[in-house]
mmCIF file of C-alpha atoms in Angstrom:
data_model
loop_
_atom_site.group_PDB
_atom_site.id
_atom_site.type_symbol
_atom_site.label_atom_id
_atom_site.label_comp_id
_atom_site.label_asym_id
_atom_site.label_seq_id
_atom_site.Cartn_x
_atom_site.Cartn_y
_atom_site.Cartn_z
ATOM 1 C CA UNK A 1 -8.415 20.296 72.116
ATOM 2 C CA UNK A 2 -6.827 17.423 71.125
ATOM 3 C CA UNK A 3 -5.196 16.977 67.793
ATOM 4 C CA UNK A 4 -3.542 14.181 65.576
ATOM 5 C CA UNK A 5 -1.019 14.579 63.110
ATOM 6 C CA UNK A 6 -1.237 11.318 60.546
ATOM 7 C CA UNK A 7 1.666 11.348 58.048
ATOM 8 C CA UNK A 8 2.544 11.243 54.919
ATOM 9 C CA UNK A 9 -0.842 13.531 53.464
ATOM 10 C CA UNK A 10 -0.303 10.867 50.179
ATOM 11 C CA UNK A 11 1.743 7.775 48.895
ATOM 12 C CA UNK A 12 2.250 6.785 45.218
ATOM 13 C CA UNK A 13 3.723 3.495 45.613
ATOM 14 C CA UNK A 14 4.371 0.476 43.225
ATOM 15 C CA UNK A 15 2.347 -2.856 43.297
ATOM 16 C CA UNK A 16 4.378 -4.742 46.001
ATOM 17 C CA UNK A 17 5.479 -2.630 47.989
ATOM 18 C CA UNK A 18 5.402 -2.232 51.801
ATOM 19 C CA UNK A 19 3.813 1.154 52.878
ATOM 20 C CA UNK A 20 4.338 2.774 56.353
ATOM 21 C CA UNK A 21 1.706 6.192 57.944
ATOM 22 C CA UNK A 22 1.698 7.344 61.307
ATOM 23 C CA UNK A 23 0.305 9.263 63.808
ATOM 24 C CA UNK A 24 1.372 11.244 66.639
ATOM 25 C CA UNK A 25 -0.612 13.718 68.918
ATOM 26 C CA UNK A 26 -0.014 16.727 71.908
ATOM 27 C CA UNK A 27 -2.019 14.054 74.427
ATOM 28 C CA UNK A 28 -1.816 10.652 75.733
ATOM 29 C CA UNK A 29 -4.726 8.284 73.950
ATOM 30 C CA UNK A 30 -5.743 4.898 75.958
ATOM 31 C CA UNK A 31 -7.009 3.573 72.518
ATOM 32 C CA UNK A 32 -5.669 3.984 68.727
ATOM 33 C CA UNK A 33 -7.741 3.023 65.982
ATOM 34 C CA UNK A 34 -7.025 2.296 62.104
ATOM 35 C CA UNK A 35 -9.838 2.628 59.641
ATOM 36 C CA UNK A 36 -9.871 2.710 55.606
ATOM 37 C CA UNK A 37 -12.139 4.563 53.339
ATOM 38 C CA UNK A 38 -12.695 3.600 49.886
ATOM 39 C CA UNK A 39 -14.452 6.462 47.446
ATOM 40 C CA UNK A 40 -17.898 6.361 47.731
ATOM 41 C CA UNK A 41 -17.767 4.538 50.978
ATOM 42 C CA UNK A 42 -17.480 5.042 54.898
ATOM 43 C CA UNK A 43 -14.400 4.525 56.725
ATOM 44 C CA UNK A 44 -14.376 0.579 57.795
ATOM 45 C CA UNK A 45 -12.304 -0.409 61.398
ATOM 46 C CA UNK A 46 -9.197 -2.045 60.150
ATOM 47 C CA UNK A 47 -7.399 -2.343 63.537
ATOM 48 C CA UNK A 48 -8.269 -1.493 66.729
ATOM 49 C CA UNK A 49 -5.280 -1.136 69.466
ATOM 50 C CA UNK A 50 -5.946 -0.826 73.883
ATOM 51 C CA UNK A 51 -2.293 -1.173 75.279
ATOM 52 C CA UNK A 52 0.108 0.880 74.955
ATOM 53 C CA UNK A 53 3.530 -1.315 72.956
ATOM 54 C CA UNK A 54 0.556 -3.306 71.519
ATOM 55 C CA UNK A 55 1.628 -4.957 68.329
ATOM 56 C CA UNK A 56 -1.761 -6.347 66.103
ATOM 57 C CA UNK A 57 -2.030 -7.481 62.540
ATOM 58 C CA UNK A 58 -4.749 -8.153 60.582
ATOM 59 C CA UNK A 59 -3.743 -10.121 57.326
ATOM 60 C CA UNK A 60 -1.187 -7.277 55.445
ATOM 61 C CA UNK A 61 -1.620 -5.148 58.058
ATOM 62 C CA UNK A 62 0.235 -4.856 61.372
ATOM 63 C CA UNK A 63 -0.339 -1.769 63.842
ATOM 64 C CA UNK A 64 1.325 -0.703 67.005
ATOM 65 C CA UNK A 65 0.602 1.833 69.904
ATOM 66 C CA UNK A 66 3.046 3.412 70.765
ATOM 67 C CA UNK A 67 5.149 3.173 73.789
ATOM 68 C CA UNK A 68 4.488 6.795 74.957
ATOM 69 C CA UNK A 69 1.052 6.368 74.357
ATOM 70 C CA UNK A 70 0.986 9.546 71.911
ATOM 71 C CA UNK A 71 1.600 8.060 68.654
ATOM 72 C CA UNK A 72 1.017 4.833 66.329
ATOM 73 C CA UNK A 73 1.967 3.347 63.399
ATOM 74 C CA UNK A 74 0.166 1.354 60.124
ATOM 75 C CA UNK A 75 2.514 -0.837 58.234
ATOM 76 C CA UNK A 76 0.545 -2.166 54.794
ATOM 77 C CA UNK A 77 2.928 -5.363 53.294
ATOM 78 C CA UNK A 78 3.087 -5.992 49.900
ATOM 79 C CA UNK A 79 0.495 -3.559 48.217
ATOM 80 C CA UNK A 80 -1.944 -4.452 46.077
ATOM 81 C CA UNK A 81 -4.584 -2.317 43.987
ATOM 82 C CA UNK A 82 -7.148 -2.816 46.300
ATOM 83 C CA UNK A 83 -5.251 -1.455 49.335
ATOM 84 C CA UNK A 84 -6.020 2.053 47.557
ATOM 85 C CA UNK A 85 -8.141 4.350 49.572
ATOM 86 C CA UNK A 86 -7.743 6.972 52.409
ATOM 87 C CA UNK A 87 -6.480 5.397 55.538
ATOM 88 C CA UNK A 88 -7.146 7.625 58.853
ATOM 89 C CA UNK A 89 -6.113 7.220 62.155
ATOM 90 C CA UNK A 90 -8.365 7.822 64.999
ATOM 91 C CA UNK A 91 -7.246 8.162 68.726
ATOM 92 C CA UNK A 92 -9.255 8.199 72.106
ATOM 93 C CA UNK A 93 -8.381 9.950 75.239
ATOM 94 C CA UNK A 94 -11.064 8.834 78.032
ATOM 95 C CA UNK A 95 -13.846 6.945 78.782
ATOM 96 C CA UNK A 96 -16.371 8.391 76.548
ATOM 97 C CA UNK A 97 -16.554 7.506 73.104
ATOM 98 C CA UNK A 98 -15.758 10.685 71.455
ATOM 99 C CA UNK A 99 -13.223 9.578 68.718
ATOM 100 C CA UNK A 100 -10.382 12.849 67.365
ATOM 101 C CA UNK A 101 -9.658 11.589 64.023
ATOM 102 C CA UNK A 102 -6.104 12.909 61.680
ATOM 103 C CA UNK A 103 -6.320 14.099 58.397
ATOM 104 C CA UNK A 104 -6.328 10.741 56.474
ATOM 105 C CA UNK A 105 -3.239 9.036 54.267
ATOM 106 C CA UNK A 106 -4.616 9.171 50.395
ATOM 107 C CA UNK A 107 -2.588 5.947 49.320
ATOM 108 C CA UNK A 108 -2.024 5.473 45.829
ATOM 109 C CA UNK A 109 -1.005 2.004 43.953
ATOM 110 C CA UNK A 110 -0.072 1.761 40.826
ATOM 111 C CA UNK A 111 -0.441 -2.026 39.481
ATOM 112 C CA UNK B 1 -20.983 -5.240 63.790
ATOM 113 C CA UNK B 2 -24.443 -4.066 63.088
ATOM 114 C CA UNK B 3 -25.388 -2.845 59.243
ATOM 115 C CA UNK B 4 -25.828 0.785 59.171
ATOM 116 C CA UNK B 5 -27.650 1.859 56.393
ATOM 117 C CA UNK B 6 -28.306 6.048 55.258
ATOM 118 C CA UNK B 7 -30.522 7.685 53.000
ATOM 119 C CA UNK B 8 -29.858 9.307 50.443
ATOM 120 C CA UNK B 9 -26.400 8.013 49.556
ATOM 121 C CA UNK B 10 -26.270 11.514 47.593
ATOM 122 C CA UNK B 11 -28.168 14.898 46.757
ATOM 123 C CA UNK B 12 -27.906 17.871 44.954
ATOM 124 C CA UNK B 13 -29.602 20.459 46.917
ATOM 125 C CA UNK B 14 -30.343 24.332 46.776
ATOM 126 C CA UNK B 15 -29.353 27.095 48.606
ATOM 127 C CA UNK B 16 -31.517 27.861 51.524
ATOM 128 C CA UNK B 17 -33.440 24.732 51.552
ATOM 129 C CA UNK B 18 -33.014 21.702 54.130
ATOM 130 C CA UNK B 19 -32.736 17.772 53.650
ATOM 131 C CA UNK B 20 -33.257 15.312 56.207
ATOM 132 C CA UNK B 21 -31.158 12.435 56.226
ATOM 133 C CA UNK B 22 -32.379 8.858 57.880
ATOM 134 C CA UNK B 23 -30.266 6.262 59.585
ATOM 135 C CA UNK B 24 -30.864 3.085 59.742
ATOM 136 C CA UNK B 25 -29.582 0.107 61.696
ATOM 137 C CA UNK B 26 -30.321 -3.327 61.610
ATOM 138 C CA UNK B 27 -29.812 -3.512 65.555
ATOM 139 C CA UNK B 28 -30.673 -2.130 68.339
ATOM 140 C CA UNK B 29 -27.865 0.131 69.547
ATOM 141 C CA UNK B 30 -27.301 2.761 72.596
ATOM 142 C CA UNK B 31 -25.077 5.161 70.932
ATOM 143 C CA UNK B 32 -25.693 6.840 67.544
ATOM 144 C CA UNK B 33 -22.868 9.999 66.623
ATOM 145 C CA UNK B 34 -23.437 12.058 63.760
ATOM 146 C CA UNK B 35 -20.335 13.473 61.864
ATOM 147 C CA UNK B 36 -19.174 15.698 58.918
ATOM 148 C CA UNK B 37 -16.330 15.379 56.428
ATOM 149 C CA UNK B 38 -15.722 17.874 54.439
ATOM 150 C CA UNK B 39 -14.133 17.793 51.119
ATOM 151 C CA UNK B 40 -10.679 16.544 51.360
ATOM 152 C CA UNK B 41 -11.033 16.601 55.058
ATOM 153 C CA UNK B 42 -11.203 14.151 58.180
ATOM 154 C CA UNK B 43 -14.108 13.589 60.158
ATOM 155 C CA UNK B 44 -15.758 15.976 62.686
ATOM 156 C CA UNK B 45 -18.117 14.833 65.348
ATOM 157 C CA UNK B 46 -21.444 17.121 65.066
ATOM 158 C CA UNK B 47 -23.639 15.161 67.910
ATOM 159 C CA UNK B 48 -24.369 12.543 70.036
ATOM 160 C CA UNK B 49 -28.121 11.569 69.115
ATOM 161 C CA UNK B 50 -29.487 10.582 72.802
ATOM 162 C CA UNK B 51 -32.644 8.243 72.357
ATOM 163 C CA UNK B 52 -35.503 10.062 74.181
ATOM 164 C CA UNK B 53 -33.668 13.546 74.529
ATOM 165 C CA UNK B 54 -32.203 15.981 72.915
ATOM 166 C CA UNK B 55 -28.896 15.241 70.862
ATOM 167 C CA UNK B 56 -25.423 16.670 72.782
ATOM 168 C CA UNK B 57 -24.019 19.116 70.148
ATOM 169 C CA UNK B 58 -20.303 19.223 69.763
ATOM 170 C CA UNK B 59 -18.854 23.070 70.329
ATOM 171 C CA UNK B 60 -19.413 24.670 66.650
ATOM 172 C CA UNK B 61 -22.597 22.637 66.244
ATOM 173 C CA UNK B 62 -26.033 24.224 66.951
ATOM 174 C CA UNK B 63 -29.582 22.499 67.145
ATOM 175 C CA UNK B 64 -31.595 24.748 64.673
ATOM 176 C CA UNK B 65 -28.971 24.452 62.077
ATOM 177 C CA UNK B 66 -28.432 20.567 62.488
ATOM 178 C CA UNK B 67 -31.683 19.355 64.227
ATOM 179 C CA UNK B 68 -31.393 15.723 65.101
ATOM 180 C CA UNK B 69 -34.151 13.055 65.942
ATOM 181 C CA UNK B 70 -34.005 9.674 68.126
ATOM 182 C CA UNK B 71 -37.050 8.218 68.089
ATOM 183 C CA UNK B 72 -36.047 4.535 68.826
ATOM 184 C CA UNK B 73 -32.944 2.480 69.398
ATOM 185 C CA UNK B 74 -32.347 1.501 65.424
ATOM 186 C CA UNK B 75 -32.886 4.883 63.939
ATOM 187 C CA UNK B 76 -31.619 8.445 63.668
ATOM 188 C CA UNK B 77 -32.217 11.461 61.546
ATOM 189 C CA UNK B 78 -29.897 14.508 60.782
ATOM 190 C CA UNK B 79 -31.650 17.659 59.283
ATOM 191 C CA UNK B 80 -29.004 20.057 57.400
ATOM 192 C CA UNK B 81 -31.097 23.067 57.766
ATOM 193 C CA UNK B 82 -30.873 26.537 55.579
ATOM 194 C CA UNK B 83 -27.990 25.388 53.208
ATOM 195 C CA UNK B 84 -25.265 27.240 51.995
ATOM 196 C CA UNK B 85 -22.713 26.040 49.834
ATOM 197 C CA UNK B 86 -20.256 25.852 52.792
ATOM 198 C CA UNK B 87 -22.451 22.742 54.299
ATOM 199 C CA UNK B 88 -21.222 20.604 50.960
ATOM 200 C CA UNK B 89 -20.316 17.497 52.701
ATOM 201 C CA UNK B 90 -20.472 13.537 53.301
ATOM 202 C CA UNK B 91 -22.523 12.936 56.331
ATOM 203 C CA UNK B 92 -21.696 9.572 58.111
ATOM 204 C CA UNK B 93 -23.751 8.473 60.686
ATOM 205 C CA UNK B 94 -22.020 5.846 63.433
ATOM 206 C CA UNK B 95 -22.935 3.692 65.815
ATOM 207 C CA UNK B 96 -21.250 2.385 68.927
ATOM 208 C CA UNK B 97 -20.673 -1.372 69.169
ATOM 209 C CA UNK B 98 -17.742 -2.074 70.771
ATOM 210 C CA UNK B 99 -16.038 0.605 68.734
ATOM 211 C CA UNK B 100 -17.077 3.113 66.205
ATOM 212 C CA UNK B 101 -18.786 1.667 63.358
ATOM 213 C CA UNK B 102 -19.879 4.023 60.468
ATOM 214 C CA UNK B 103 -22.572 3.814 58.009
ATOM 215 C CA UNK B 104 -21.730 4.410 54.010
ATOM 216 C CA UNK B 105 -22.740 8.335 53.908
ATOM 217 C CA UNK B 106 -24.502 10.937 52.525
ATOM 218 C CA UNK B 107 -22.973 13.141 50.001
ATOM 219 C CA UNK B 108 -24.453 16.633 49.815
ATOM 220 C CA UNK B 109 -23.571 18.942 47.092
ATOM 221 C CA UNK B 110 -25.321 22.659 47.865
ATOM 222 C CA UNK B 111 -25.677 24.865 45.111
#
């Protein structure tokens, strides 16, 4: 089956600064998702990407798809305490709406 | 996106026994998923709960262990039948609306 692997496992970063995960799989996706769980929550859609090259931000957050269609990218500028959570990537293969999710980015900031 | 609402947001349960949980969504929606994360873990798809039919299990996933209702269009159950410690989980239950929107979860702890 398919399979995702979303780096780094964890971050410990500093109140500021720009954080950078990313996921790459074994098969082509036609759609790349971003979503964040906070502790004690479910994961919320950050950022949704259809195109492969498709650049999208949404506020301190800016995503890409990835050329070859087999990996993206989550760029987080200027952390802030509440950007803590688990981020996971999530990547879809064909028309049905079966979602393979990676392993989650535990991102740590310390204020 | 629609509000997706679960009960109960937690449990403690006993070995052997089995909890139902409910979803709820403030809309009507054609596509309800079911899935499983287990400690530490990403997110596993368990079923597809069809409204009017049986749910479509995902390959590891059996009926009489997770038995799944649809009665209507705004509301799903999952039954975690026979627990064992092993089935100590959150269980998120998603809908489909435009992309994959998940509720806040379920957190079972099986002693």
């Amino acid at each position: 089956g398919q399979q995702l692997n979303q780096s780094p496992q964890s971050m410990f970063i500093q109140e500021g600064e720009d954080v950078s995960m990313n996921c790459t799989s074994s098969s082509i996706f036609n759609t790349w998702l971003w979503y964040k769980q906070e502790p004690g929550e479910g994961p919320v859609l950050l950022i949704a990407l259809y195109k492969a090259g498709e650049l999208t931000s949404n506020g301190r957050l800016t995503a890409q798809f990835g050329i070859t269609r087999k990996d993206s990218f989550l760029n987080i500028s200027a952390s802030i305490p509440s950007d803590v959570g688990i981020y996971f990537c999530a990547g879809r293969g064909g028309s049905n709406y079966k979602l393979t999710f990676g392993k989650g980015t535990l991102l740590t900031v310390n204020p | 996106s629609a509000v997706i609402s679960q009960k109960p947001s937690r449990d403690i349960c006993q070995r052997g026994t089995s909890l139902t949980i409910q979803c709820q969504v403030d809309s009507q929606v054609t596509m309800m998923f079911w899935y499983r994360q287990q400690p530490g873990q990403s997110l596993t798809l368990i079923a597809t709960a069809n409204q009017g039919s049986e749910a479509t299990y995902e390959s590891g996933f059996v009926i009489d262990k997770f038995p799944i209702s649809r009665p209507n269009l705004t509301f799903s159950t999952l039954t975690v039948s026979n627990m064992s410690p092993e089935d100590s989980s959150i269980y998120l239950c998603s809908v489909w609306g435009g992309e994959l929107f998940f509720g806040e979860g379920s957190r079972l702890t099986v002693l």
